[in-house]
Amino acid sequence: MILNKLTHQYPQANICNTIPASTEQLIDQLSEHGHILIRMDMPLNEDKIIELIGGRENLMSYNEYGTQEREKISGSQFINVTNWRKDLELPPHTELTHHTDFPQYVCFICKQPAQYAGETTIYDCEKAFANLTPSFQQEAMEKNVIFVKKYVKKQNHKKYDFSWEKVLGKNSTAEEAVSHWTKLGYTCSMYQESENGSTIDIVEIQIKRPIAYHYKGKVCLHSSIIGVAPYWYKETWGDKEPQIIVKWEDGNLLSDEQFRNMEKVFRSARIFYNNYQKNDVLILDNLRIAHGRLPFKGERVVGILMGGKASFEFQENKWIVK
């Protein structure tokens, strides 16, 4: 079966008006382009989509990896995408790649496009790396970063907002939280801080991640570092303590200039397809193509499913994807 491609308006994007007949055909499309936008102007069979990305048994859950689960879209097998405020842009990132395991495929479905804007923006991670300066490329290949995330028992503290109860359930303890993330492969610690005359438990998890990684013969830039930039956190959380930070392996923090340089090269590697149309299905190779979201007006209903499982591994002095 040959896919019919709609390339006359947006030659960068791989837009097709037929659905891949098999997972093998989908893999061929993703190997060539890193993404496929299926635009058929009619609802697609969700079971077929799930089959294409590896089947129901290979779907990944946010909650399984220590992240709060999102609600299902009514009448759909897809779950709602991020609940960030609609006036905020979501920066480039690859789904869950700051965790021990992450999805191979990320699939979006547009049930209702926004009245204005709201595109799920997509970016080529290989091109982003190629657009770095030679000196930054060398640094990205030679150095690692550490992602640090902090949890408290309950939400709505003055400084902290991520709750381990949202992940592990009500009345779960700090010791249970440490055990949970340790089993997932994180380095964990627990300590206490004072807040408003009370003592609160903090559970801190850490994991080493690459800045650049090798994937299918390509070198890709790790986009999820950008979303942890302090200026993005301030935009989202105001004066609350950043609950995810990224630092160099030696403990020093990345500079704003380094974050902005990475963001700049991702923006230069954006792939355009002129926003969503109703019933669009966008499937990404999560390691090759980063995604974000534009601000929007009106109501927007977009769902996400994640399939397959991958992880980073350090072999022969370089990071690869397994």
GROMACS .gro file of C-alpha atoms in nm:
model
  322
    1MET     CA    1   0.000   0.000   0.000
    2ILE     CA    2   0.139   0.342  -0.098
    3LEU     CA    3   0.050   0.636   0.126
    4ASN     CA    4  -0.092   0.939  -0.052
    5LYS     CA    5   0.106   1.243   0.062
    6LEU     CA    6  -0.023   1.599   0.072
    7THR     CA    7   0.295   1.799   0.022
    8HIS     CA    8   0.198   2.087  -0.204
    9GLN     CA    9   0.141   2.338   0.077
   10TYR     CA   10   0.383   2.230   0.350
   11PRO     CA   11   0.677   2.041   0.196
   12GLN     CA   12   0.849   2.004   0.535
   13ALA     CA   13   0.570   1.800   0.691
   14ASN     CA   14   0.492   1.437   0.615
   15ILE     CA   15   0.116   1.476   0.570
   16CYS     CA   16  -0.077   1.175   0.437
   17ASN     CA   17  -0.445   1.115   0.362
   18THR     CA   18  -0.430   0.740   0.418
   19ILE     CA   19  -0.344   0.550   0.734
   20PRO     CA   20  -0.044   0.313   0.734
   21ALA     CA   21  -0.160  -0.042   0.673
   22SER     CA   22   0.072  -0.193   0.933
   23THR     CA   23   0.319  -0.116   1.207
   24GLU     CA   24   0.597  -0.196   0.960
   25GLN     CA   25   0.471   0.070   0.722
   26LEU     CA   26   0.445   0.319   1.007
   27ILE     CA   27   0.805   0.241   1.107
   28ASP     CA   28   0.914   0.303   0.747
   29GLN     CA   29   0.747   0.645   0.756
   30LEU     CA   30   0.901   0.734   1.091
   31SER     CA   31   1.245   0.611   0.982
   32GLU     CA   32   1.232   0.849   0.686
   33HIS     CA   33   1.059   1.151   0.840
   34GLY     CA   34   1.039   1.100   1.217
   35HIS     CA   35   0.669   1.185   1.207
   36ILE     CA   36   0.347   1.133   1.015
   37LEU     CA   37   0.035   1.351   1.016
   38ILE     CA   38  -0.267   1.152   0.901
   39ARG     CA   39  -0.529   1.393   0.767
   40MET     CA   40  -0.841   1.214   0.643
   41ASP     CA   41  -1.120   1.459   0.740
   42MET     CA   42  -1.298   1.177   0.921
   43PRO     CA   43  -1.261   1.000   1.256
   44LEU     CA   44  -1.002   0.723   1.253
   45ASN     CA   45  -1.048   0.389   1.423
   46GLU     CA   46  -0.869   0.430   1.756
   47ASP     CA   47  -0.809   0.056   1.789
   48LYS     CA   48  -0.622   0.067   1.458
   49ILE     CA   49  -0.408   0.356   1.583
   50ILE     CA   50  -0.325   0.167   1.904
   51GLU     CA   51  -0.237  -0.140   1.697
   52LEU     CA   52   0.001   0.067   1.483
   53ILE     CA   53   0.199   0.191   1.784
   54GLY     CA   54   0.249  -0.157   1.926
   55GLY     CA   55  -0.083  -0.267   2.067
   56ARG     CA   56  -0.264  -0.212   2.394
   57GLU     CA   57  -0.014  -0.419   2.592
   58ASN     CA   58   0.264  -0.178   2.492
   59LEU     CA   59   0.087   0.146   2.591
   60MET     CA   60   0.263   0.347   2.860
   61SER     CA   61   0.101   0.521   3.155
   62TYR     CA   62   0.220   0.848   3.309
   63ASN     CA   63   0.143   0.724   3.658
   64GLU     CA   64   0.348   0.408   3.606
   65TYR     CA   65   0.662   0.620   3.593
   66GLY     CA   66   0.595   0.847   3.885
   67THR     CA   67   0.403   1.120   3.706
   68GLN     CA   68   0.044   1.216   3.780
   69GLU     CA   69  -0.199   1.048   3.540
   70ARG     CA   70  -0.423   1.255   3.314
   71GLU     CA   71  -0.793   1.204   3.255
   72LYS     CA   72  -0.936   1.023   2.954
   73ILE     CA   73  -1.120   1.219   2.687
   74SER     CA   74  -1.490   1.137   2.700
   75GLY     CA   75  -1.578   0.868   2.447
   76SER     CA   76  -1.214   0.809   2.353
   77GLN     CA   77  -0.923   0.586   2.448
   78PHE     CA   78  -0.689   0.886   2.438
   79ILE     CA   79  -0.608   1.089   2.748
   80ASN     CA   80  -0.600   1.467   2.768
   81VAL     CA   81  -0.276   1.642   2.687
   82THR     CA   82  -0.119   1.893   2.925
   83ASN     CA   83  -0.343   2.120   3.131
   84TRP     CA   84  -0.106   2.416   3.110
   85ARG     CA   85  -0.284   2.749   3.083
   86LYS     CA   86  -0.394   2.821   2.728
   87ASP     CA   87  -0.209   3.156   2.721
   88LEU     CA   88   0.127   2.982   2.775
   89GLU     CA   89   0.350   2.821   2.516
   90LEU     CA   90   0.475   2.471   2.591
   91PRO     CA   91   0.848   2.452   2.506
   92PRO     CA   92   1.005   2.176   2.293
   93HIS     CA   93   1.044   1.844   2.474
   94THR     CA   94   1.042   1.470   2.419
   95GLU     CA   95   0.791   1.281   2.629
   96LEU     CA   96   0.921   1.152   2.964
   97THR     CA   97   1.287   1.137   2.852
   98HIS     CA   98   1.393   1.279   3.187
   99HIS     CA   99   1.271   0.950   3.337
  100THR     CA  100   1.428   0.605   3.345
  101ASP     CA  101   1.198   0.470   3.071
  102PHE     CA  102   1.004   0.662   2.811
  103PRO     CA  103   0.783   0.595   2.507
  104GLN     CA  104   0.915   0.512   2.163
  105TYR     CA  105   0.604   0.656   1.997
  106VAL     CA  106   0.384   0.950   2.091
  107CYS     CA  107   0.047   0.981   1.921
  108PHE     CA  108  -0.183   1.287   1.927
  109ILE     CA  109  -0.542   1.304   1.809
  110CYS     CA  110  -0.729   1.631   1.748
  111LYS     CA  111  -1.090   1.599   1.855
  112GLN     CA  112  -1.149   1.974   1.842
  113PRO     CA  113  -0.900   2.233   1.716
  114ALA     CA  114  -0.881   2.563   1.900
  115GLN     CA  115  -1.056   2.868   1.765
  116TYR     CA  116  -0.713   3.024   1.715
  117ALA     CA  117  -0.363   2.866   1.722
  118GLY     CA  118  -0.292   2.578   1.965
  119GLU     CA  119  -0.079   2.374   1.725
  120THR     CA  120   0.125   2.087   1.863
  121THR     CA  121   0.457   2.217   1.735
  122ILE     CA  122   0.716   1.961   1.624
  123TYR     CA  123   1.094   1.988   1.596
  124ASP     CA  124   1.369   1.774   1.442
  125CYS     CA  125   1.615   1.676   1.718
  126GLU     CA  126   1.889   1.584   1.469
  127LYS     CA  127   1.869   1.920   1.293
  128ALA     CA  128   1.869   2.098   1.628
  129PHE     CA  129   2.199   1.931   1.719
  130ALA     CA  130   2.342   2.014   1.376
  131ASN     CA  131   2.250   2.381   1.430
  132LEU     CA  132   2.455   2.409   1.751
  133THR     CA  133   2.792   2.581   1.732
  134PRO     CA  134   3.084   2.334   1.701
  135SER     CA  135   3.198   2.418   2.054
  136PHE     CA  136   2.854   2.351   2.202
  137GLN     CA  137   2.828   2.028   1.999
  138GLN     CA  138   3.152   1.908   2.156
  139GLU     CA  139   3.031   2.004   2.504
  140ALA     CA  140   2.701   1.825   2.443
  141MET     CA  141   2.884   1.506   2.343
  142GLU     CA  142   3.128   1.511   2.634
  143LYS     CA  143   2.913   1.619   2.928
  144ASN     CA  144   2.607   1.489   3.110
  145VAL     CA  145   2.334   1.662   3.306
  146ILE     CA  146   2.145   1.563   3.620
  147PHE     CA  147   1.770   1.610   3.644
  148VAL     CA  148   1.658   1.681   4.000
  149LYS     CA  149   1.291   1.665   4.098
  150LYS     CA  150   1.135   1.736   4.439
  151TYR     CA  151   0.810   1.606   4.587
  152VAL     CA  152   0.617   1.691   4.902
  153LYS     CA  153   0.329   1.500   5.061
  154LYS     CA  154   0.049   1.741   4.971
  155GLN     CA  155   0.006   2.014   4.711
  156ASN     CA  156  -0.034   2.388   4.763
  157HIS     CA  157   0.270   2.459   4.976
  158LYS     CA  158   0.413   2.806   4.952
  159LYS     CA  159   0.729   2.677   4.782
  160TYR     CA  160   0.639   2.335   4.641
  161ASP     CA  161   0.356   2.197   4.433
  162PHE     CA  162   0.445   1.840   4.323
  163SER     CA  163   0.282   1.584   4.551
  164TRP     CA  164   0.386   1.219   4.585
  165GLU     CA  165   0.029   1.148   4.706
  166LYS     CA  166  -0.090   1.238   4.356
  167VAL     CA  167   0.127   0.955   4.228
  168LEU     CA  168   0.118   0.696   4.508
  169GLY     CA  169  -0.219   0.767   4.667
  170LYS     CA  170  -0.354   0.940   4.974
  171ASN     CA  171  -0.169   0.882   5.304
  172SER     CA  172   0.138   0.738   5.130
  173THR     CA  173   0.458   0.810   5.320
  174ALA     CA  174   0.791   0.965   5.232
  175GLU     CA  175   0.955   0.625   5.286
  176GLU     CA  176   0.715   0.469   5.036
  177ALA     CA  177   0.792   0.746   4.788
  178VAL     CA  178   1.167   0.686   4.824
  179SER     CA  179   1.113   0.312   4.774
  180HIS     CA  180   0.894   0.374   4.467
  181TRP     CA  181   1.146   0.590   4.280
  182THR     CA  182   1.445   0.386   4.391
  183LYS     CA  183   1.288   0.077   4.233
  184LEU     CA  184   1.240   0.276   3.912
  185GLY     CA  185   1.615   0.346   3.902
  186TYR     CA  186   1.650   0.693   4.052
  187THR     CA  187   1.893   0.812   4.314
  188CYS     CA  188   1.667   0.920   4.601
  189SER     CA  189   1.703   1.111   4.926
  190MET     CA  190   1.470   1.245   5.192
  191TYR     CA  191   1.517   1.552   5.407
  192GLN     CA  192   1.311   1.809   5.594
  193GLU     CA  193   1.251   2.182   5.564
  194SER     CA  194   1.068   2.437   5.776
  195GLU     CA  195   0.762   2.611   5.634
  196ASN     CA  196   0.534   2.847   5.828
  197GLY     CA  197   0.653   2.704   6.159
  198SER     CA  198   0.599   2.342   6.051
  199THR     CA  199   0.839   2.076   5.929
  200ILE     CA  200   0.772   1.920   5.589
  201ASP     CA  201   0.931   1.613   5.430
  202ILE     CA  202   1.098   1.654   5.091
  203VAL     CA  203   1.167   1.356   4.866
  204GLU     CA  204   1.429   1.437   4.604
  205ILE     CA  205   1.497   1.214   4.303
  206GLN     CA  206   1.789   1.245   4.062
  207ILE     CA  207   1.881   1.086   3.732
  208LYS     CA  208   2.171   1.133   3.489
  209ARG     CA  209   2.071   1.216   3.131
  210PRO     CA  210   2.255   1.297   2.807
  211ILE     CA  211   2.261   1.634   2.637
  212ALA     CA  212   2.308   1.459   2.303
  213TYR     CA  213   2.246   1.094   2.215
  214HIS     CA  214   2.295   0.855   1.922
  215TYR     CA  215   1.979   0.721   1.764
  216LYS     CA  216   1.946   0.524   1.440
  217GLY     CA  217   2.271   0.661   1.303
  218LYS     CA  218   2.189   1.020   1.399
  219VAL     CA  219   2.304   1.247   1.680
  220CYS     CA  220   2.007   1.415   1.847
  221LEU     CA  221   1.984   1.700   2.096
  222HIS     CA  222   1.790   1.625   2.415
  223SER     CA  223   1.503   1.874   2.402
  224SER     CA  224   1.359   1.803   2.748
  225ILE     CA  225   1.640   2.007   2.903
  226ILE     CA  226   1.481   2.326   2.767
  227GLY     CA  227   1.156   2.291   2.961
  228VAL     CA  228   1.350   2.295   3.288
  229ALA     CA  229   1.498   2.638   3.217
  230PRO     CA  230   1.435   2.876   3.512
  231TYR     CA  231   1.269   3.135   3.287
  232TRP     CA  232   1.009   2.879   3.175
  233TYR     CA  233   0.942   2.781   3.536
  234LYS     CA  234   0.896   3.141   3.642
  235GLU     CA  235   0.648   3.190   3.356
  236THR     CA  236   0.447   2.888   3.471
  237TRP     CA  237   0.483   2.875   3.849
  238GLY     CA  238   0.561   3.235   3.940
  239ASP     CA  239   0.761   3.258   4.263
  240LYS     CA  240   0.721   2.893   4.362
  241GLU     CA  241   1.038   2.690   4.409
  242PRO     CA  242   1.137   2.515   4.081
  243GLN     CA  243   1.060   2.151   4.145
  244ILE     CA  244   1.257   2.023   3.850
  245ILE     CA  245   1.603   2.160   3.787
  246VAL     CA  246   1.882   2.046   3.561
  247LYS     CA  247   2.249   2.086   3.642
  248TRP     CA  248   2.582   1.976   3.505
  249GLU     CA  249   2.721   1.653   3.647
  250ASP     CA  250   2.971   1.857   3.851
  251GLY     CA  251   2.683   2.031   4.029
  252ASN     CA  252   2.695   2.367   3.851
  253LEU     CA  253   2.373   2.502   3.703
  254LEU     CA  254   2.331   2.563   3.332
  255SER     CA  255   2.330   2.931   3.242
  256ASP     CA  256   2.036   3.111   3.083
  257GLU     CA  257   2.254   3.157   2.775
  258GLN     CA  258   2.304   2.781   2.741
  259PHE     CA  259   1.931   2.714   2.780
  260ARG     CA  260   1.843   2.984   2.527
  261ASN     CA  261   2.102   2.858   2.276
  262MET     CA  262   1.941   2.515   2.290
  263GLU     CA  263   1.595   2.664   2.254
  264LYS     CA  264   1.711   2.871   1.957
  265VAL     CA  265   1.840   2.571   1.762
  266PHE     CA  266   1.519   2.378   1.826
  267ARG     CA  267   1.311   2.666   1.696
  268SER     CA  268   1.529   2.669   1.385
  269ALA     CA  269   1.450   2.298   1.341
  270ARG     CA  270   1.071   2.333   1.356
  271ILE     CA  271   0.858   2.137   1.107
  272PHE     CA  272   0.549   2.326   0.987
  273TYR     CA  273   0.208   2.183   0.900
  274ASN     CA  274  -0.028   2.481   0.957
  275ASN     CA  275  -0.207   2.378   1.273
  276TYR     CA  276  -0.454   2.103   1.344
  277GLN     CA  277  -0.766   2.012   1.154
  278LYS     CA  278  -1.040   1.812   1.322
  279ASN     CA  279  -0.963   1.436   1.331
  280ASP     CA  280  -0.593   1.483   1.255
  281VAL     CA  281  -0.371   1.209   1.397
  282LEU     CA  282  -0.005   1.300   1.453
  283ILE     CA  283   0.238   1.018   1.532
  284LEU     CA  284   0.595   1.098   1.637
  285ASP     CA  285   0.911   0.899   1.689
  286ASN     CA  286   0.963   1.038   2.038
  287LEU     CA  287   1.344   1.019   2.017
  288ARG     CA  288   1.370   1.189   1.678
  289ILE     CA  289   1.098   1.455   1.695
  290ALA     CA  290   1.035   1.686   1.990
  291HIS     CA  291   0.701   1.857   2.042
  292GLY     CA  292   0.551   2.157   2.216
  293ARG     CA  293   0.233   2.364   2.199
  294LEU     CA  294   0.141   2.716   2.092
  295PRO     CA  295  -0.088   2.935   2.306
  296PHE     CA  296  -0.448   2.934   2.189
  297LYS     CA  297  -0.795   3.082   2.221
  298GLY     CA  298  -1.123   2.897   2.248
  299GLU     CA  299  -1.175   2.534   2.340
  300ARG     CA  300  -0.923   2.272   2.230
  301VAL     CA  301  -0.955   1.895   2.274
  302VAL     CA  302  -0.639   1.704   2.191
  303GLY     CA  303  -0.555   1.358   2.322
  304ILE     CA  304  -0.232   1.165   2.361
  305LEU     CA  305  -0.127   0.800   2.377
  306MET     CA  306   0.225   0.665   2.427
  307GLY     CA  307   0.344   0.332   2.290
  308GLY     CA  308   0.654   0.116   2.311
  309LYS     CA  309   0.927   0.155   2.568
  310ALA     CA  310   1.281   0.287   2.534
  311SER     CA  311   1.563   0.395   2.762
  312PHE     CA  312   1.903   0.565   2.748
  313GLU     CA  313   2.216   0.359   2.797
  314PHE     CA  314   2.578   0.470   2.811
  315GLN     CA  315   2.792   0.241   2.591
  316GLU     CA  316   3.143   0.283   2.449
  317ASN     CA  317   3.165   0.642   2.574
  318LYS     CA  318   2.837   0.757   2.418
  319TRP     CA  319   2.466   0.759   2.496
  320ILE     CA  320   2.243   0.537   2.284
  321VAL     CA  321   1.873   0.454   2.288
  322LYS     CA  322   1.766   0.099   2.364
   0.00000   0.00000   0.00000
